[in-house]
Coordinates of C-alpha atoms in Angstrom, one line a residue:
M916 CA -25.2 3.2 9.2
A917 CA -25.6 0.7 6.3
V918 CA -27.5 -2.6 6.8
L919 CA -26.4 -5.6 4.8
V920 CA -28.9 -8.5 4.6
D921 CA -27.2 -11.7 3.5
M922 CA -29.5 -13.8 1.2
I923 CA -26.7 -16.0 -0.1
H924 CA -26.0 -17.6 3.3
G925 CA -29.2 -16.5 5.0
R926 CA -32.9 -16.0 4.1
C927 CA -34.8 -16.9 1.0
P928 CA -36.7 -14.1 -0.8
T929 CA -39.9 -14.9 1.0
C930 CA -38.3 -14.7 4.5
T931 CA -36.4 -11.6 3.4
A932 CA -39.6 -9.9 2.4
A933 CA -41.0 -10.5 5.8
F934 CA -37.8 -9.3 7.5
L935 CA -37.8 -6.1 5.5
Q936 CA -41.3 -5.2 6.6
R937 CA -40.0 -4.9 10.1
K938 CA -37.0 -2.7 9.1
S939 CA -37.0 1.0 8.7
D940 CA -33.3 1.6 7.8
S941 CA -32.9 3.8 4.8
R942 CA -29.7 2.2 3.5
L943 CA -30.4 -1.4 3.1
F944 CA -28.3 -3.7 0.9
L945 CA -29.4 -7.2 -0.2
L946 CA -26.5 -9.6 -0.8
C947 CA -28.0 -11.8 -3.4
G948 CA -25.3 -12.8 -5.9
D949 CA -26.6 -14.4 -9.1
S950 CA -27.8 -17.7 -7.5
L951 CA -31.0 -16.4 -6.0
G952 CA -33.9 -15.1 -7.9
G953 CA -37.2 -13.6 -6.8
Y954 CA -35.8 -10.5 -5.1
E955 CA -37.5 -8.1 -7.5
A956 CA -40.7 -8.3 -5.4
L957 CA -38.7 -6.9 -2.4
L958 CA -38.0 -3.6 -4.1
S959 CA -41.4 -2.0 -4.1
P960 CA -42.2 0.3 -2.4
R961 CA -38.8 0.3 -0.8
S962 CA -36.8 2.3 -3.3
Q963 CA -33.9 2.6 -0.8
V964 CA -33.0 -1.1 -1.1
H965 CA -29.8 -1.7 -3.0
V966 CA -29.5 -5.2 -4.6
L967 CA -26.1 -6.7 -4.8
D968 CA -26.6 -9.3 -7.5
C969 CA -23.2 -9.5 -9.2
S970 CA -21.8 -12.8 -10.5
S971 CA -19.6 -13.4 -7.4
T972 CA -19.7 -12.6 -3.7
A973 CA -16.4 -10.8 -4.1
E974 CA -17.8 -8.5 -6.7
C975 CA -21.0 -7.9 -4.7
L976 CA -19.0 -6.9 -1.6
Y977 CA -16.6 -4.8 -3.7
R978 CA -19.5 -2.9 -5.2
F979 CA -21.0 -2.6 -1.7
K980 CA -17.7 -1.1 -0.4
Q981 CA -17.6 1.4 -3.3
T982 CA -21.1 2.6 -2.4
L983 CA -20.1 2.9 1.3
D984 CA -17.1 5.0 0.3
Q985 CA -19.2 7.2 -2.0
L986 CA -21.6 7.8 0.9
D987 CA -18.7 8.2 3.4
L988 CA -20.1 5.4 5.6
S989 CA -18.1 3.1 7.7
A990 CA -20.5 1.4 10.1
I991 CA -22.3 -1.8 8.8
R992 CA -24.8 -4.0 10.5
V993 CA -25.0 -7.5 8.9
Y994 CA -27.9 -9.9 9.3
T995 CA -26.8 -13.4 8.4
S996 CA -26.7 -17.0 9.6
P997 CA -23.9 -18.4 11.7
R998 CA -22.4 -20.0 8.5
G999 CA -22.8 -16.7 6.7
R1000 CA -20.9 -14.8 9.4
E1001 CA -18.1 -17.4 9.1
V1002 CA -17.9 -16.7 5.3
L1003 CA -18.4 -13.0 5.4
L1004 CA -15.6 -12.5 8.0
Q1005 CA -13.2 -13.9 5.4
Y1006 CA -14.3 -11.4 2.8
Q1007 CA -14.2 -8.6 5.4
E1008 CA -10.6 -9.4 6.1
L1009 CA -9.7 -9.1 2.4
L1010 CA -11.8 -6.3 1.2
F1011 CA -12.2 -3.9 4.2
T1012 CA -9.9 -2.4 6.8
S1013 CA -10.3 -1.3 10.4
V1014 CA -11.8 1.9 9.2
Y1015 CA -15.0 0.0 8.8
S1016 CA -16.9 -1.5 11.8
F1017 CA -19.1 -4.6 11.3
D1018 CA -21.8 -5.6 13.7
Y1019 CA -23.0 -9.2 13.0
T1020 CA -26.5 -10.4 14.0
E1021 CA -26.7 -14.1 13.6
E1022 CA -30.1 -15.8 13.2
Q1023 CA -30.9 -19.5 13.2
L1024 CA -32.6 -20.5 10.0
T1025 CA -35.9 -22.3 10.3
C1026 CA -37.3 -22.1 6.7
Q1027 CA -36.4 -25.3 4.8
R1028 CA -35.4 -23.3 1.8
C1029 CA -33.2 -21.0 3.8
R1030 CA -31.5 -23.9 5.5
G1031 CA -30.8 -25.5 2.2
S1032 CA -28.7 -22.5 1.0
A1033 CA -25.8 -23.4 3.2
H1034 CA -22.4 -24.1 1.6
T1035 CA -19.9 -26.7 2.6
D1036 CA -16.6 -25.5 1.1
S1037 CA -13.7 -23.9 3.0
P1038 CA -14.7 -20.2 3.5
A1039 CA -11.1 -18.9 3.8
L1040 CA -9.9 -20.7 0.6
H1041 CA -13.0 -19.9 -1.4
A1042 CA -12.9 -16.2 -0.3
Q1043 CA -9.3 -15.8 -1.3
E1044 CA -9.8 -17.4 -4.7
D1045 CA -13.0 -15.5 -5.3
V1046 CA -11.5 -12.1 -4.4
S1047 CA -8.2 -12.7 -6.3
R1048 CA -10.1 -13.9 -9.5
F1049 CA -12.3 -10.8 -9.4
L1050 CA -9.6 -8.2 -8.8
Q1051 CA -7.3 -9.7 -11.5
Q1052 CA -9.9 -9.0 -14.1
L1053 CA -10.4 -5.3 -13.2
P1054 CA -9.0 -2.8 -15.7
A1055 CA -6.1 -0.7 -14.7
S1056 CA -6.9 3.0 -14.0
M1057 CA -4.9 6.1 -14.8
G1058 CA -3.1 4.4 -17.6
Q1059 CA -0.5 1.6 -17.5
I1060 CA 2.2 1.0 -14.9
S1061 CA 5.2 3.3 -15.3
I1062 CA 8.5 2.8 -13.5
L1063 CA 11.4 5.1 -13.0
K1064 CA 14.9 3.6 -13.3
S1065 CA 18.4 4.8 -12.8
P1066 CA 21.3 3.9 -15.2
L1067 CA 23.6 4.2 -12.1
I1068 CA 22.4 0.7 -10.9
P1069 CA 24.0 -2.0 -13.1
E1070 CA 22.0 -4.7 -14.9
C1071 CA 23.0 -7.4 -12.4
F1072 CA 20.3 -5.9 -10.2
G1073 CA 16.7 -5.3 -10.9
H1074 CA 15.2 -2.1 -9.6
G1075 CA 12.8 0.7 -10.0
F1076 CA 10.5 3.3 -8.4
S1077 CA 6.8 3.0 -8.9
T1078 CA 4.4 5.8 -9.9
R1079 CA 0.7 5.9 -9.2
S1080 CA -0.7 4.6 -12.5
G1081 CA -1.7 1.1 -13.5
G1082 CA -3.4 -0.2 -10.4
V1083 CA -7.0 -0.9 -9.2
S1084 CA -7.3 1.3 -6.1
Y1085 CA -10.3 3.6 -6.7
I1086 CA -10.4 6.0 -3.7
P1087 CA -9.1 9.4 -5.1
T1088 CA -6.1 9.9 -2.9
L1089 CA -5.2 6.2 -3.1
S1090 CA -5.7 5.6 -6.8
S1091 CA -4.5 3.8 -8.6
L1092 CA -1.3 1.8 -7.8
N1093 CA -1.3 2.2 -4.0
L1094 CA 1.2 -0.3 -2.6
F1095 CA 0.6 -0.2 1.1
S1096 CA -2.4 -1.2 3.1
S1097 CA -3.0 0.5 6.5
S1098 CA -5.7 -0.2 9.1
K1099 CA -6.3 3.6 9.2
R1100 CA -7.0 3.9 5.5
R1101 CA -9.7 2.6 3.2
D1102 CA -7.6 0.6 0.8
P1103 CA -7.8 -3.1 1.8
V1104 CA -5.2 -5.8 1.8
A1105 CA -6.6 -7.7 -1.2
V1106 CA -6.6 -4.6 -3.5
V1107 CA -3.0 -3.6 -2.4
S1108 CA -1.9 -7.2 -3.0
E1109 CA -3.3 -7.1 -6.6
N1110 CA -1.5 -3.8 -7.2
R1111 CA 1.7 -5.4 -6.0
R1112 CA 1.1 -8.5 -8.2
R1113 CA 0.7 -6.2 -11.2
L1114 CA 3.9 -4.2 -10.3
A1115 CA 5.8 -7.5 -10.0
L1116 CA 4.7 -8.8 -13.4
H1117 CA 5.5 -5.5 -15.0
A1118 CA 8.9 -5.0 -13.4
G1119 CA 10.0 -8.6 -13.8
F1120 CA 10.3 -9.9 -10.3
H1121 CA 7.2 -12.1 -10.0
P1122 CA 6.9 -14.3 -8.0
L1123 CA 9.7 -13.1 -5.7
P1124 CA 8.3 -11.7 -2.5
L1125 CA 8.4 -8.0 -1.6
R1126 CA 10.1 -7.4 1.7
F1127 CA 9.0 -4.0 3.1
V1128 CA 10.9 -2.1 5.7
K1129 CA 9.0 -1.7 9.0
V1130 CA 8.9 2.0 9.1
D1131 CA 9.6 3.7 12.4
H1132 CA 11.0 7.0 11.0
A1133 CA 14.3 6.2 12.7
S1134 CA 17.6 4.7 11.6
D1135 CA 17.7 1.0 12.5
V1136 CA 19.1 -1.3 9.8
W1137 CA 18.2 -4.9 9.5
V1138 CA 20.8 -7.3 8.0
L1139 CA 18.7 -10.1 6.5
G1140 CA 19.7 -13.4 8.0
Q1141 CA 20.0 -11.9 11.5
A1142 CA 17.2 -11.6 14.0
E1143 CA 14.5 -9.3 12.6
P1144 CA 13.9 -6.2 14.8
E1145 CA 10.4 -5.0 15.6
S1146 CA 10.9 -2.0 13.4
Y1147 CA 13.6 -0.7 11.0
D1148 CA 13.8 1.8 8.2
S1149 CA 16.5 0.1 6.2
M1150 CA 17.6 -3.4 5.1
V1151 CA 20.7 -4.8 3.5
T1152 CA 21.5 -8.2 2.0
D1153 CA 23.6 -10.2 -0.4
Q1154 CA 20.7 -12.8 -0.9
S1155 CA 18.9 -13.2 -4.1
G1156 CA 15.3 -14.4 -4.2
V1157 CA 13.9 -11.4 -2.3
V1158 CA 13.0 -7.8 -3.3
L1159 CA 13.9 -5.1 -0.8
T1160 CA 11.2 -2.5 -0.8
A1161 CA 11.2 1.0 0.7
P1162 CA 7.9 3.0 0.7
G1163 CA 7.5 6.7 0.1
A1164 CA 4.8 9.3 -0.1
D1165 CA 7.1 12.4 0.3
C1166 CA 9.6 10.5 2.4
M1167 CA 12.5 9.2 0.3
P1168 CA 12.8 5.6 -0.9
I1169 CA 16.5 5.2 -1.3
L1170 CA 18.3 2.3 -3.0
F1171 CA 21.9 1.2 -2.5
A1172 CA 23.9 -1.3 -4.6
D1173 CA 27.5 -2.6 -4.6
P1174 CA 28.0 -4.3 -8.0
V1175 CA 31.4 -5.7 -6.9
K1176 CA 30.2 -7.6 -3.8
K1177 CA 26.6 -8.0 -5.1
V1178 CA 25.1 -6.4 -2.0
I1179 CA 21.9 -4.3 -1.9
G1180 CA 20.1 -2.1 0.5
A1181 CA 16.8 -0.1 0.7
A1182 CA 16.0 2.7 3.1
H1183 CA 13.0 4.8 4.0
A1184 CA 14.2 8.3 4.9
G1185 CA 11.9 11.0 6.2
W1186 CA 13.2 14.1 7.8
R1187 CA 13.6 12.4 11.2
G1188 CA 15.4 9.4 9.7
T1189 CA 17.6 11.8 7.7
L1190 CA 18.7 13.6 10.8
M1191 CA 19.3 10.3 12.6
G1192 CA 21.5 9.1 9.8
V1193 CA 19.6 6.2 8.3
T1194 CA 21.5 6.5 4.9
R1195 CA 24.9 6.6 6.6
R1196 CA 24.0 3.6 8.7
T1197 CA 22.9 1.7 5.7
V1198 CA 26.2 2.2 4.0
D1199 CA 28.0 1.4 7.3
A1200 CA 26.1 -1.9 7.5
M1201 CA 27.0 -2.9 3.9
V1202 CA 30.7 -2.2 4.8
A1203 CA 30.6 -3.9 8.2
H1204 CA 28.7 -7.1 7.3
F1205 CA 29.6 -7.7 3.6
D1206 CA 33.1 -6.1 3.3
C1207 CA 31.9 -3.6 0.8
Q1208 CA 34.1 -0.7 -0.2
V1209 CA 32.3 2.7 0.1
S1210 CA 33.7 3.8 -3.2
N1211 CA 31.9 1.0 -4.9
I1212 CA 28.4 1.8 -3.5
V1213 CA 25.9 3.6 -5.7
V1214 CA 22.9 5.4 -4.2
V1215 CA 19.7 6.4 -5.9
V1216 CA 17.1 8.6 -4.3
G1217 CA 13.5 8.1 -5.5
P1218 CA 10.5 10.3 -5.8
S1219 CA 10.1 12.5 -2.7
V1220 CA 8.9 15.9 -1.6
G1221 CA 11.1 18.7 -2.8
V1222 CA 12.3 21.8 -1.0
C1223 CA 9.6 23.7 -3.0
C1224 CA 6.8 22.0 -1.0
F1225 CA 8.3 20.8 2.3
T1226 CA 8.4 23.0 5.5
L1227 CA 9.1 22.4 9.1
D1228 CA 8.9 24.5 12.3
R1229 CA 12.0 26.7 12.8
E1230 CA 13.4 24.7 15.7
Q1231 CA 13.3 21.5 13.6
A1232 CA 14.7 23.3 10.5
L1233 CA 17.7 24.5 12.5
D1234 CA 18.9 20.9 12.7
F1235 CA 19.1 20.9 8.9
I1236 CA 21.1 24.1 8.8
R1237 CA 23.7 22.3 10.9
V1238 CA 23.9 19.6 8.2
H1239 CA 24.4 22.3 5.5
P1240 CA 23.2 25.9 5.3
D1241 CA 21.8 25.3 1.8
C1242 CA 19.3 22.8 3.2
V1243 CA 17.2 25.7 4.5
P1244 CA 16.9 28.5 2.0
D1245 CA 14.7 30.7 4.1
P1246 CA 15.8 30.2 7.7
E1247 CA 14.1 33.4 9.0
S1248 CA 10.7 32.2 8.0
A1249 CA 8.3 30.9 10.7
K1250 CA 8.0 27.7 8.7
P1251 CA 11.2 27.4 6.7
H1252 CA 11.5 25.2 3.6
V1253 CA 13.8 22.2 4.1
D1254 CA 15.7 20.3 1.4
I1255 CA 15.8 16.8 2.9
R1256 CA 17.3 15.4 -0.4
L1257 CA 20.3 17.7 -0.2
A1258 CA 20.8 16.8 3.5
N1259 CA 21.1 13.1 2.6
R1260 CA 23.5 13.8 -0.2
V1261 CA 25.7 15.8 2.2
L1262 CA 25.6 13.1 4.8
L1263 CA 26.3 10.3 2.3
Q1264 CA 29.3 12.2 0.9
E1265 CA 30.6 12.9 4.4
G1266 CA 30.4 9.1 4.9
G1267 CA 32.6 8.5 1.9
V1268 CA 30.1 7.8 -0.9
L1269 CA 31.4 9.4 -4.1
P1270 CA 29.4 12.4 -5.4
E1271 CA 29.2 10.8 -8.9
N1272 CA 27.7 7.7 -7.3
I1273 CA 24.6 9.5 -6.0
H1274 CA 21.6 9.9 -8.3
D1275 CA 19.2 12.5 -7.0
N1276 CA 17.4 15.7 -8.1
L1277 CA 20.8 17.5 -8.5
V1278 CA 21.8 15.1 -11.3
V1279 CA 20.7 16.6 -14.7
E1280 CA 22.7 14.4 -17.1
R1281 CA 20.7 11.2 -16.2
P1282 CA 17.0 10.4 -16.4
I1283 CA 14.9 12.0 -13.6
V1284 CA 14.2 9.6 -10.7
T1285 CA 13.7 12.2 -7.9
P1286 CA 10.7 14.4 -8.9
C1287 CA 8.8 16.2 -6.3
T1288 CA 5.8 14.0 -5.2
S1289 CA 3.8 17.0 -4.0
C1290 CA 4.1 18.9 -7.3
L1291 CA 2.9 16.0 -9.5
P1292 CA -0.6 14.8 -8.4
E1293 CA -1.1 12.8 -11.6
D1294 CA 2.0 10.8 -11.1
F1295 CA 2.7 10.4 -7.4
F1296 CA 1.1 10.1 -4.0
S1297 CA 1.9 12.7 -1.4
H1298 CA 1.1 13.0 2.3
V1299 CA 1.9 16.7 2.3
R1300 CA -0.6 17.3 -0.5
D1301 CA -3.3 14.7 0.2
G1302 CA -3.5 14.5 4.0
L1303 CA -3.8 11.4 6.1
N1304 CA -5.6 9.1 3.6
F1305 CA -2.6 9.1 1.2
G1306 CA -1.3 6.4 -1.1
T1307 CA 2.2 5.0 -1.2
Q1308 CA 4.7 4.4 -4.0
V1309 CA 7.9 2.3 -3.5
G1310 CA 11.5 1.9 -4.4
F1311 CA 12.4 -1.8 -5.0
L1312 CA 15.7 -3.6 -5.6
W1313 CA 16.8 -7.2 -6.0
I1314 CA 19.8 -9.2 -7.0
K1315 CA 19.2 -11.1 -10.3
E1316 CA 20.0 -14.7 -10.2
T1317 CA 22.8 -16.0 -12.4
A1318 CA 23.6 -19.6 -13.3
S1319 CA 25.9 -19.8 -10.3
T1320 CA 23.4 -18.4 -7.8
A1321 CA 20.5 -20.5 -9.1
T1322 CA 22.4 -23.8 -8.5

């Protein structure tokens, strides 16, 4: 367990020294910031005390989290004042996830110097501004942002597939442009938000909001403007002003566009969603709700796990043989390889999408947009390769505003 002693909103150096004499914890962290001096006397002979004296509370707690992650620690006991707890909870919400457990011990301050250290500003607003300001000045890691694009999608739309470079996430399997925050992983919402901001600026859709599918590994489609379901793996719309976003980390982010009706869709297709027909249902929704012609719809499959790296149990693989025998090249194996990309192409073509209107790994005359995520650790996140603490890339698509749509 790590122990964090809040000197910014709690004790003065004199009171902290007395407090430390009573503590025997080996991993003690002093949250000082740059506003309090006199902590040097607290360090001897306690060499295990870590001083967090960066220029802002956001940077102090960010460096604190980095140390916790290096030590593989997730339990934190915090000694602070009631006001300090109020403030630190705001930073906790932004910079940590549910992986970390915080136990706050509040103490009433009696020392006049300690009581004088209280702040009067809004903790939520100040924390948000402090964290955003700090994260925005961090350098990008693993190079600059790189986006894959398909010439199949016309210029009236903006689109792309993210790779893993150019973000600020530092945990190895999540670095660097992780675009999804989960309570079960160590990458917090503020860091992911900064990654999304950088992607938006690079791709040209800032400040339009990213609208993510609510993944359920099924086949429900949400038509924007209708009541939003609790979960859905696909969205379709004819609205500008929003960026449809499908995540992927082996599962396929798939983009749909009809340049005639100016309708778009984005789907998340794993092996379950593939078998349940999420891509076909996306096309059907575009036809049913926006009068699209299937022959006009183009479909682009983004980075995803290839048949080279993806296996299933034989009973599950048999379902893909029913889609097409070539989807399972080694059906006699105990864990057959499965080509989920080919399965989606087959199902889309059966639904009327023209073969030449599908851009996937079988297309060699266009730029590659469907590389194997598991084979390329420098470029993509992969659940198959990295395990449960994996990062996420996305496919994104929006309708560009014209003079007529902007008025």
